[in-house]
Tab-separated table of C-alpha atoms and ligand atoms in Angstrom:
chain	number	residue	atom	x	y	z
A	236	UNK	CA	113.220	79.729	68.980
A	237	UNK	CA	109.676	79.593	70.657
A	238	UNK	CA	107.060	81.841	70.049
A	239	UNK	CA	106.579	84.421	72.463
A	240	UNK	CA	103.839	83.871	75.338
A	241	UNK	CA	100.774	85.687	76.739
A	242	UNK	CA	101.712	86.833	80.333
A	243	UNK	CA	98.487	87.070	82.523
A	244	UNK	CA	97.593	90.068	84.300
A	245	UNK	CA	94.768	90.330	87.034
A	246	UNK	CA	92.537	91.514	84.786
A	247	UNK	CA	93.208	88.452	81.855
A	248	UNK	CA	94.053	85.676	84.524
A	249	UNK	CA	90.564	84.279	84.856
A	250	UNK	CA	90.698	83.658	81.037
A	251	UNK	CA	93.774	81.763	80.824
A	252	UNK	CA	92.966	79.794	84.308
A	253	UNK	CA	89.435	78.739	81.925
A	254	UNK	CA	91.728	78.056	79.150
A	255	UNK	CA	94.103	76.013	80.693
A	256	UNK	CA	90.937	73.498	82.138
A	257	UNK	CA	89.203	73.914	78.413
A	258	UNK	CA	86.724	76.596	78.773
A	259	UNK	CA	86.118	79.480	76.939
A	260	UNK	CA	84.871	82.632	78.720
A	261	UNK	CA	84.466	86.077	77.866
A	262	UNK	CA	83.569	89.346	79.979
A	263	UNK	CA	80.184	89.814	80.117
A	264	UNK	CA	78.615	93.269	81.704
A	265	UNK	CA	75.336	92.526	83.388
A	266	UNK	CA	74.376	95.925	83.351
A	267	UNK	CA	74.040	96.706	79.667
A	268	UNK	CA	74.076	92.946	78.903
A	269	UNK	CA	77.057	92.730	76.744
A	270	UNK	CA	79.448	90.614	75.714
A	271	UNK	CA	82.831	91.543	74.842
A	272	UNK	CA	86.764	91.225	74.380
A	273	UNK	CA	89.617	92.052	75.250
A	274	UNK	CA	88.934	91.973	79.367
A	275	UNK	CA	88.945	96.191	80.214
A	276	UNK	CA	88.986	97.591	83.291
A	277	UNK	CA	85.619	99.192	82.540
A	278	UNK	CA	82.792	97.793	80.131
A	279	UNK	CA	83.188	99.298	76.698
A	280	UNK	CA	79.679	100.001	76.641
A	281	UNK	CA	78.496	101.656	79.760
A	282	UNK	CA	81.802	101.964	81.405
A	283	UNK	CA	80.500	99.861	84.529
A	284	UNK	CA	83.076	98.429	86.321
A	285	UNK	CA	81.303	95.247	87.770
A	286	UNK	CA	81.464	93.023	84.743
A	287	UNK	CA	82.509	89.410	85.476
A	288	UNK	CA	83.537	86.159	82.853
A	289	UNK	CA	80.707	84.315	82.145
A	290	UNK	CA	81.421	80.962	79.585
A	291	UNK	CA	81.031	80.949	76.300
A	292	UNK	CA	79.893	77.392	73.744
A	293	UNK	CA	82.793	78.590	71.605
A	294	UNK	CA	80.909	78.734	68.102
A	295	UNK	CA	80.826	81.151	65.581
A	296	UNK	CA	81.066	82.903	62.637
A	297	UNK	CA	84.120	84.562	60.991
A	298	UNK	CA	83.596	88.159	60.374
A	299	UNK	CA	86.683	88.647	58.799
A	300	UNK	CA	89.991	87.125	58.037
A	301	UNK	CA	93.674	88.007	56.896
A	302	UNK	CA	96.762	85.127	55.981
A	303	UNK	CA	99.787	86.445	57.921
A	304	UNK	CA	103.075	85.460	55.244
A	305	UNK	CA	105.514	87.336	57.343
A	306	UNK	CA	106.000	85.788	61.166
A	307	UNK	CA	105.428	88.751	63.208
A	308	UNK	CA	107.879	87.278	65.061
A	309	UNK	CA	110.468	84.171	66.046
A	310	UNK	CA	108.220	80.898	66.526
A	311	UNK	CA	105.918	81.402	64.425
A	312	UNK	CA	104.904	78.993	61.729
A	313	UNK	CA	103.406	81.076	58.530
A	314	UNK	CA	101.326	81.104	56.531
A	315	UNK	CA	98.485	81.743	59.477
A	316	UNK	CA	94.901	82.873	58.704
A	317	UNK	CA	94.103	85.430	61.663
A	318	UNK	CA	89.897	85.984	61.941
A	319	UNK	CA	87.943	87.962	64.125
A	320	UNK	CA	85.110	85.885	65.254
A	321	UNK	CA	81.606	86.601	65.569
A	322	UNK	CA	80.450	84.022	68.698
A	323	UNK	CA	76.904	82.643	69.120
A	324	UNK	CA	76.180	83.718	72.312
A	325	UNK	CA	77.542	87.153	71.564
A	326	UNK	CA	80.721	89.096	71.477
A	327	UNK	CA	83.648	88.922	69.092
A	328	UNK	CA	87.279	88.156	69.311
A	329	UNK	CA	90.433	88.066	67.568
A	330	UNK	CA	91.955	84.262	66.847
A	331	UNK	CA	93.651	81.967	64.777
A	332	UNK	CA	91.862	79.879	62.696
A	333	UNK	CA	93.692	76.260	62.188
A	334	UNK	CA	91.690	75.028	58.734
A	335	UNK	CA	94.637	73.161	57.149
A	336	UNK	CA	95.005	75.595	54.437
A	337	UNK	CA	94.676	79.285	56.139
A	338	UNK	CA	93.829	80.131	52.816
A	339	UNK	CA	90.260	78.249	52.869
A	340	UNK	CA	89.432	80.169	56.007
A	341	UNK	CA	86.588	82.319	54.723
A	342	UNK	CA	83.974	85.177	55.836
A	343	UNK	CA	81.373	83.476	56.893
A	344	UNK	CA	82.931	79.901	57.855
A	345	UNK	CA	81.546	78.363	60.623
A	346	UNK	CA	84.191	77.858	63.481
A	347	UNK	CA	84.222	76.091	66.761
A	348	UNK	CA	87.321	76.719	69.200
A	349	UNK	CA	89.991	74.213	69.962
A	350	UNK	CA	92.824	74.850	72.777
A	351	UNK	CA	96.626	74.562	72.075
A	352	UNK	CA	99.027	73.891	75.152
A	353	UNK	CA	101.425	76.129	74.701
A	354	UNK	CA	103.368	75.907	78.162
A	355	UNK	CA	102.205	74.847	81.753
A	356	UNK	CA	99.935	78.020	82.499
A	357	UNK	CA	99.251	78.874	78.514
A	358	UNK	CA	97.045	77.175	76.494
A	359	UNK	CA	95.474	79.549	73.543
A	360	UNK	CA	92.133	79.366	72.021
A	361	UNK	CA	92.625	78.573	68.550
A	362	UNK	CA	89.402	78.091	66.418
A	363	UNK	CA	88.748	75.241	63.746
A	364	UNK	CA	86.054	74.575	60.973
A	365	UNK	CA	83.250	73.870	62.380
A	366	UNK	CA	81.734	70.479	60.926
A	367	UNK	CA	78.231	70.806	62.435
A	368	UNK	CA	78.340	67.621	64.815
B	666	LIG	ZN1	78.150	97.653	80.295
């Protein structure tokens, strides 16, 4: 059985539609010049309403990780390591972290993100170790 797949809304298509062509982008509010994620109707910090995606280099830091044992549901494979990510260029999101062995996925590990296809419209940032290059 097949894992279960993001649906995009108005608000989350222009993420997937970068996704899909390899991009990363994250809403970014121009009036209090912040970064962040998930896409809201209204900017988290000044509750303006005019935000727009802007791209992202798709490096950073993990904050903090967890190993999901237990599928949270059919399709997935487990042992997972699930991070939120501190990016460069600012803002922080929730991904998985493909390192092999999603125990070795540390606070602190550089990451870079990768993209999986998962259907014809989805592909998902995932993040890997970041070697540097
Ligand atoms: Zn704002």
């Amino acid at each position: 059985m097949s894992r279960p797949v993001p649906v995009p809304t108005p608000l989350s298509g222009p993420f997937w539609d970068a996704a899909r062509r390899g991009d990363l982008v994250v809403p970014y509010c121009p009036s209090c010049d912040l970064r962040f994620f998930v896409p809201e109707p209204a900017c988290p910090g000044c509750l303006a309403s005019d935000w727009r995606y802007v791209p992202s280099a798709g490096r950073g830091t993990v904050y903090s990780v967890t190993v999901v044992h237990r599928a949270p549901g059919p399709g997935f494979d487990t042992p997972f390591a699930l991070a939120v990510i501190d990016l460069d260029d600012g803002g922080t999101l929730l991904s998985h972290v493909d390192a092999g062995d999603a125990g070795s996925v540390a606070i602190g590990l550089r990451v870079r993100v990768d993209f999986r296809v998962l259907t014809d419209e989805i592909t998902l940032p995932y993040f890997v170790p970041d070697a540097g290059d």
